[in-house]
Each structure stands twice: as structure tokens, then as C-alpha cells.
Tab-separated table of C-alpha atoms in Angstrom:
chain	number	residue	atom	x	y	z
A	1	ASP	CA	-0.100	-0.190	0.193
A	2	ILE	CA	1.296	3.558	-0.835
A	3	GLN	CA	1.584	5.439	2.676
A	4	MET	CA	0.744	9.080	2.772
A	5	THR	CA	2.740	11.084	5.732
A	6	GLN	CA	1.024	14.337	6.316
A	7	SER	CA	2.684	17.258	8.141
A	8	PRO	CA	2.210	19.102	10.301
A	9	SER	CA	-0.766	17.272	12.251
A	10	SER	CA	-2.052	20.718	13.575
A	11	LEU	CA	-0.839	24.256	13.260
A	12	SER	CA	-2.395	27.749	14.422
A	13	ALA	CA	-1.951	31.027	12.461
A	14	SER	CA	-3.613	34.296	12.040
A	15	VAL	CA	-5.799	35.725	9.494
A	16	GLY	CA	-4.069	36.759	6.383
A	17	ASP	CA	-1.028	34.180	7.210
A	18	ARG	CA	0.107	31.910	4.185
A	19	VAL	CA	-0.086	28.259	5.576
A	20	THR	CA	1.533	25.430	4.046
A	21	ILE	CA	0.808	21.629	4.582
A	22	THR	CA	2.833	18.966	3.077
A	23	CYS	CA	2.179	15.132	1.910
A	24	ARG	CA	4.923	12.846	1.286
A	25	ALA	CA	3.932	9.564	-0.666
A	26	SER	CA	5.916	6.494	0.041
A	27	GLN	CA	6.302	5.849	-3.748
A	28	GLY	CA	5.792	7.626	-6.853
A	29	ILE	CA	2.027	8.475	-7.443
A	30	ALA	CA	2.351	10.699	-10.450
A	31	ASN	CA	-0.115	13.917	-10.004
A	32	TYR	CA	-2.805	11.536	-8.572
A	33	LEU	CA	-3.111	13.527	-5.233
A	34	ALA	CA	-6.305	15.307	-3.926
A	35	TRP	CA	-6.833	17.687	-1.026
A	36	PHE	CA	-9.848	17.740	1.021
A	37	GLN	CA	-11.489	20.062	3.751
A	38	GLN	CA	-13.203	19.059	6.755
A	39	LYS	CA	-14.874	20.984	9.108
A	40	PRO	CA	-16.316	19.201	12.377
A	41	GLY	CA	-19.537	17.349	12.002
A	42	LYS	CA	-19.494	18.008	8.106
A	43	ALA	CA	-18.716	16.032	5.088
A	44	PRO	CA	-15.281	16.201	3.638
A	45	LYS	CA	-15.090	18.568	0.763
A	46	SER	CA	-12.980	18.596	-2.221
A	47	LEU	CA	-10.349	21.308	-2.838
A	48	ILE	CA	-7.990	20.139	-5.412
A	49	TYR	CA	-7.339	17.317	-7.781
A	50	ALA	CA	-4.419	16.325	-10.008
A	51	ALA	CA	-2.046	17.574	-7.447
A	52	SER	CA	-2.738	21.280	-8.704
A	53	SER	CA	-6.097	21.818	-10.027
A	54	LEU	CA	-8.688	23.625	-8.074
A	55	GLN	CA	-12.083	21.985	-7.952
A	56	SER	CA	-15.170	24.126	-9.245
A	57	GLY	CA	-16.090	26.874	-6.771
A	58	VAL	CA	-12.944	26.467	-4.391
A	59	PRO	CA	-11.284	30.199	-3.735
A	60	PRO	CA	-8.092	30.735	-5.450
A	61	ARG	CA	-6.391	31.366	-2.204
A	62	PHE	CA	-6.035	27.520	-2.120
A	63	SER	CA	-3.218	26.167	-4.198
A	64	GLY	CA	-1.282	22.744	-4.541
A	65	SER	CA	2.031	21.996	-5.906
A	66	GLU	CA	4.179	18.999	-6.424
A	67	SER	CA	7.766	17.931	-6.390
A	68	GLY	CA	8.624	14.150	-6.786
A	69	THR	CA	6.993	12.393	-4.095
A	70	GLU	CA	5.957	15.402	-2.019
A	71	PHE	CA	2.705	17.516	-2.472
A	72	THR	CA	1.856	20.890	-0.861
A	73	LEU	CA	-1.380	22.324	0.086
A	74	THR	CA	-0.851	26.300	0.517
A	75	ILE	CA	-3.706	28.525	1.480
A	76	SER	CA	-2.835	32.233	1.077
A	77	ASN	CA	-4.243	34.974	3.001
A	78	LEU	CA	-5.777	32.595	5.539
A	79	GLN	CA	-9.441	33.234	6.443
A	80	PRO	CA	-11.393	32.500	9.550
A	81	GLU	CA	-13.752	30.121	7.578
A	82	ASP	CA	-10.340	28.145	6.495
A	83	SER	CA	-10.183	26.623	10.184
A	84	ALA	CA	-10.729	22.953	9.496
A	85	THR	CA	-8.871	19.536	9.169
A	86	TYR	CA	-7.293	19.031	5.866
A	87	TYR	CA	-6.423	15.715	4.128
A	88	CYS	CA	-4.271	14.453	1.255
A	89	GLN	CA	-5.232	11.373	-0.581
A	90	GLN	CA	-3.555	9.489	-3.461
A	91	TYR	CA	-5.723	7.862	-6.206
A	92	ASN	CA	-2.619	6.475	-8.188
A	93	ASP	CA	-3.280	2.882	-7.144
A	94	PHE	CA	-5.713	0.992	-4.977
A	95	PRO	CA	-6.291	0.966	-2.222
A	96	LEU	CA	-6.662	4.515	-2.096
A	97	THR	CA	-5.108	6.003	0.812
A	98	PHE	CA	-5.048	9.027	3.065
A	99	GLY	CA	-2.955	11.197	4.858
A	100	GLY	CA	-3.528	11.380	8.691
A	101	GLY	CA	-4.792	15.044	8.665
A	102	THR	CA	-3.830	18.648	9.583
A	103	LYS	CA	-5.987	20.531	11.886
A	104	VAL	CA	-5.891	24.185	10.938
A	105	GLU	CA	-6.632	26.480	13.744
A	106	ILE	CA	-7.116	30.373	13.443
A	107	LYS	CA	-5.450	32.325	16.251
B	1	GLN	CA	-26.298	20.193	-8.794
B	2	VAL	CA	-24.859	16.920	-7.710
B	3	GLN	CA	-26.440	15.346	-4.672
B	4	LEU	CA	-25.626	12.273	-2.675
B	5	VAL	CA	-27.830	11.098	-0.216
B	6	GLU	CA	-26.792	8.201	2.172
B	7	SER	CA	-29.174	6.247	4.190
B	8	GLY	CA	-29.451	3.066	6.098
B	9	GLY	CA	-27.216	3.840	9.067
B	10	GLY	CA	-28.062	2.939	12.818
B	11	VAL	CA	-27.250	0.978	15.809
B	12	VAL	CA	-26.612	-2.712	15.111
B	13	GLN	CA	-25.202	-5.692	16.991
B	14	PRO	CA	-21.904	-7.079	16.457
B	15	GLY	CA	-22.142	-9.840	13.962
B	16	ARG	CA	-25.080	-8.502	12.305
B	17	SER	CA	-25.270	-7.274	8.870
B	18	LEU	CA	-26.641	-3.749	7.536
B	19	ARG	CA	-26.823	-2.562	3.966
B	20	LEU	CA	-26.242	1.156	3.120
B	21	SER	CA	-27.619	3.223	0.314
B	22	CYS	CA	-26.670	6.392	-1.582
B	23	ALA	CA	-28.978	7.966	-3.677
B	24	ALA	CA	-27.803	10.035	-6.597
B	25	SER	CA	-28.996	12.833	-8.282
B	26	GLY	CA	-28.055	15.993	-10.363
B	27	PHE	CA	-25.911	14.146	-12.905
B	28	THR	CA	-25.574	11.195	-14.932
B	29	PHE	CA	-24.874	8.436	-12.387
B	30	SER	CA	-24.517	5.663	-14.772
B	31	ARG	CA	-21.231	7.339	-16.389
B	32	SER	CA	-19.990	7.818	-12.587
B	33	GLY	CA	-17.446	5.523	-10.826
B	34	MET	CA	-18.226	5.724	-7.140
B	35	HIS	CA	-16.609	4.975	-3.753
B	36	TRP	CA	-17.366	4.298	-0.122
B	37	VAL	CA	-15.142	6.132	2.465
B	38	ARG	CA	-15.560	5.973	6.278
B	39	GLN	CA	-14.370	7.823	9.294
B	40	ALA	CA	-14.408	6.231	12.693
B	41	PRO	CA	-15.103	8.940	15.544
B	42	GLY	CA	-12.396	11.244	16.336
B	43	LYS	CA	-10.307	9.627	13.232
B	44	GLY	CA	-9.232	10.437	9.865
B	45	LEU	CA	-10.595	9.205	6.640
B	46	GLU	CA	-10.551	5.639	5.374
B	47	TRP	CA	-11.263	4.371	1.797
B	48	LEU	CA	-13.548	1.310	1.861
B	49	ALA	CA	-14.655	0.627	-1.895
B	50	PHE	CA	-14.831	1.509	-5.307
B	51	ILE	CA	-17.237	0.510	-8.302
B	52	ALA	CA	-16.877	1.495	-11.859
B	53	TYR	CA	-19.603	3.457	-13.780
B	54	ASP	CA	-20.852	0.004	-15.044
B	55	GLY	CA	-20.380	-2.111	-12.118
B	56	THR	CA	-17.670	-4.353	-13.834
B	57	ASN	CA	-14.910	-3.237	-11.818
B	58	LYS	CA	-14.858	-3.312	-7.823
B	59	LYS	CA	-12.044	-2.634	-5.639
B	60	TYR	CA	-11.920	-3.092	-1.819
B	61	ALA	CA	-9.765	-1.916	1.190
B	62	GLU	CA	-8.411	-4.964	3.088
B	63	SER	CA	-10.684	-4.011	5.919
B	64	ALA	CA	-13.642	-4.666	3.825
B	65	LYS	CA	-12.757	-7.590	1.793
B	66	GLY	CA	-14.988	-10.744	2.251
B	67	ARG	CA	-17.338	-8.643	4.354
B	68	PHE	CA	-18.489	-5.742	2.278
B	69	THR	CA	-20.040	-5.838	-1.272
B	70	ILE	CA	-20.348	-2.613	-3.227
B	71	SER	CA	-22.921	-2.594	-5.889
B	72	ARG	CA	-24.742	-0.295	-7.769
B	73	ASP	CA	-28.222	0.038	-9.697
B	74	ASN	CA	-27.910	2.595	-12.476
B	75	SER	CA	-31.491	2.443	-13.300
B	76	LYS	CA	-32.465	3.743	-9.902
B	77	ASN	CA	-29.198	6.014	-9.461
B	78	THR	CA	-28.454	4.073	-6.376
B	79	LEU	CA	-25.312	2.815	-5.055
B	80	ASP	CA	-25.192	0.263	-1.879
B	81	VAL	CA	-22.930	-1.413	0.303
B	82	GLN	CA	-23.797	-4.400	2.105
B	83	MET	CA	-21.749	-4.873	5.349
B	84	ASN	CA	-21.869	-8.422	6.923
B	85	SER	CA	-20.276	-9.449	10.066
B	86	LEU	CA	-19.790	-6.168	11.555
B	87	THR	CA	-17.498	-5.668	14.638
B	88	THR	CA	-17.162	-2.556	16.967
B	89	ASP	CA	-14.355	-1.411	14.601
B	90	ASP	CA	-16.727	-0.708	11.904
B	91	THR	CA	-18.341	2.006	14.094
B	92	ALA	CA	-18.143	5.091	11.571
B	93	VAL	CA	-19.721	7.717	9.368
B	94	TYR	CA	-19.760	6.240	6.080
B	95	TYR	CA	-19.746	8.549	3.059
B	96	CYS	CA	-20.439	7.769	-0.664
B	97	ALA	CA	-18.201	9.881	-3.182
B	98	ARG	CA	-18.353	10.727	-6.782
B	99	VAL	CA	-15.402	9.991	-9.054
B	100	LYS	CA	-14.339	13.257	-11.030
B	101	SER	CA	-14.682	12.759	-14.603
B	102	GLY	CA	-11.325	12.302	-16.325
B	103	THR	CA	-9.396	11.440	-13.149
B	104	TYR	CA	-9.572	7.724	-13.156
B	105	TRP	CA	-10.643	7.323	-9.277
B	106	GLY	CA	-10.101	10.841	-7.993
B	107	ILE	CA	-13.265	12.314	-5.846
B	108	ASP	CA	-15.244	15.505	-6.321
B	109	TYR	CA	-18.359	15.162	-4.455
B	110	TRP	CA	-19.419	13.801	-1.159
B	111	GLY	CA	-22.452	12.878	0.460
B	112	GLN	CA	-23.355	14.112	4.014
B	113	GLY	CA	-22.975	10.637	5.448
B	114	THR	CA	-24.671	8.296	7.388
B	115	ARG	CA	-23.765	7.066	10.866
B	116	VAL	CA	-23.359	3.301	11.782
B	117	THR	CA	-22.742	2.442	15.417
B	118	VAL	CA	-22.057	-1.436	16.258
B	119	SER	CA	-22.780	-1.929	19.885
B	120	SER	CA	-24.183	-4.729	21.822
């Protein structure tokens, strides 16, 4: 199975800050990497697919990038509504696997 | 708009079975692969199963193999998962999710989830 190692597990930042979350795959997954946002008690919401493509309706302050097996989700100009847990997921091969999640808190 | 509505959750005793359903609307269901994903209380997301648009290809997580069966009825726009021999470890919120067109197995839309509690 492909392991997805996500870091940090939590972070606290201020409104307007730039936040970066990293996900490392245990083997090559091309760009078959997605990012999801989940707020407490809610279903996940899809943010990014193919490592850097925004899902429809997602604000452009969210962006994704890749470098080999390392993938990054960046939130520019952090907003209060961005307080949530973020997950990466590889869909290069079955079983699909998720990172452990990063909880983003607004100071 | 795309809507996925899960149902069938509840409280079930260990060893018993449960069937979850996902009603799809707002898109051409018969052209979309679908997934089931679950989330145990306070834990992360766990992928469970995938079914191709026509039902011919199915994949399972190790935790689901032999106990869970994913199926679909394209005439009714519904996705199901039959869960047998349930244990307390199966306690979770279960989500259905749509495969985004052109991404092989990537997800774009999620249902709101249905809660399953396995307890005696």
C-alpha cells in the first residue's frame, strides 16, 4: 500500500497568514493527489485534484503543488472560515490512501 | 446540482449485517464511478470500496474484503454497500463519493454521510 505522510498534524495561524501543509507519498504517484477540507461534523469537501487543479468553486487562495513524491497545499491569506482539518489522498493505485490530516486553527 | 444522499445507518449488534444506500441526483449516475469512504469517531478518513460506472470493476480495502460488497443500480441511480459480520471497529460515519470525470479514481463530490454504530 502507498503510505501518505502528512505534516504537521496541527497548526495555528492568524488571519491573513500563508499556511503550508505537506504530504509525502511512500512511492511515486505521478500527480494523482487530492486535497480535502473537513469541518467538524461535516462531510469532506474536495479542494484540489491532480495535485494542483482547483475543484470548481474553490477560492483561489487555495493552491497545490508537487515535487516528486512531496505535495503541498498552500492557503494564502488565511480566512476564519478556513479553520478545518485538511487531508491529502493518493488515487494513483488501490487501495486509495489518505494522509493523517492537518488541523488548522485560527489564532 | 450534484447530490448524494446516504441512508441506512443506525445501531447494529456485533456480528449482524447492515446495508447502506446512496441516492444520486443532479448528474448522469451511470457514467460515474463511485466510492465508499468511512470515518471512525475522532479518526481520519478511510477508503473502503470503489465501483466502476457500469459495475464491472470493484475494488476493496483490506478491512472490507470478504465482508463488504459494493453494488449499484444505474436504473435507480443508487449505490449500495452490504456490510456483514460487523464489529465494533466498523463504527463510523460512512460517505459515498463520486469519481471526478477524467481522473480515474479521484473524488469531487461527497454525500453528507450516514452514521453506523456497532454495539451490543
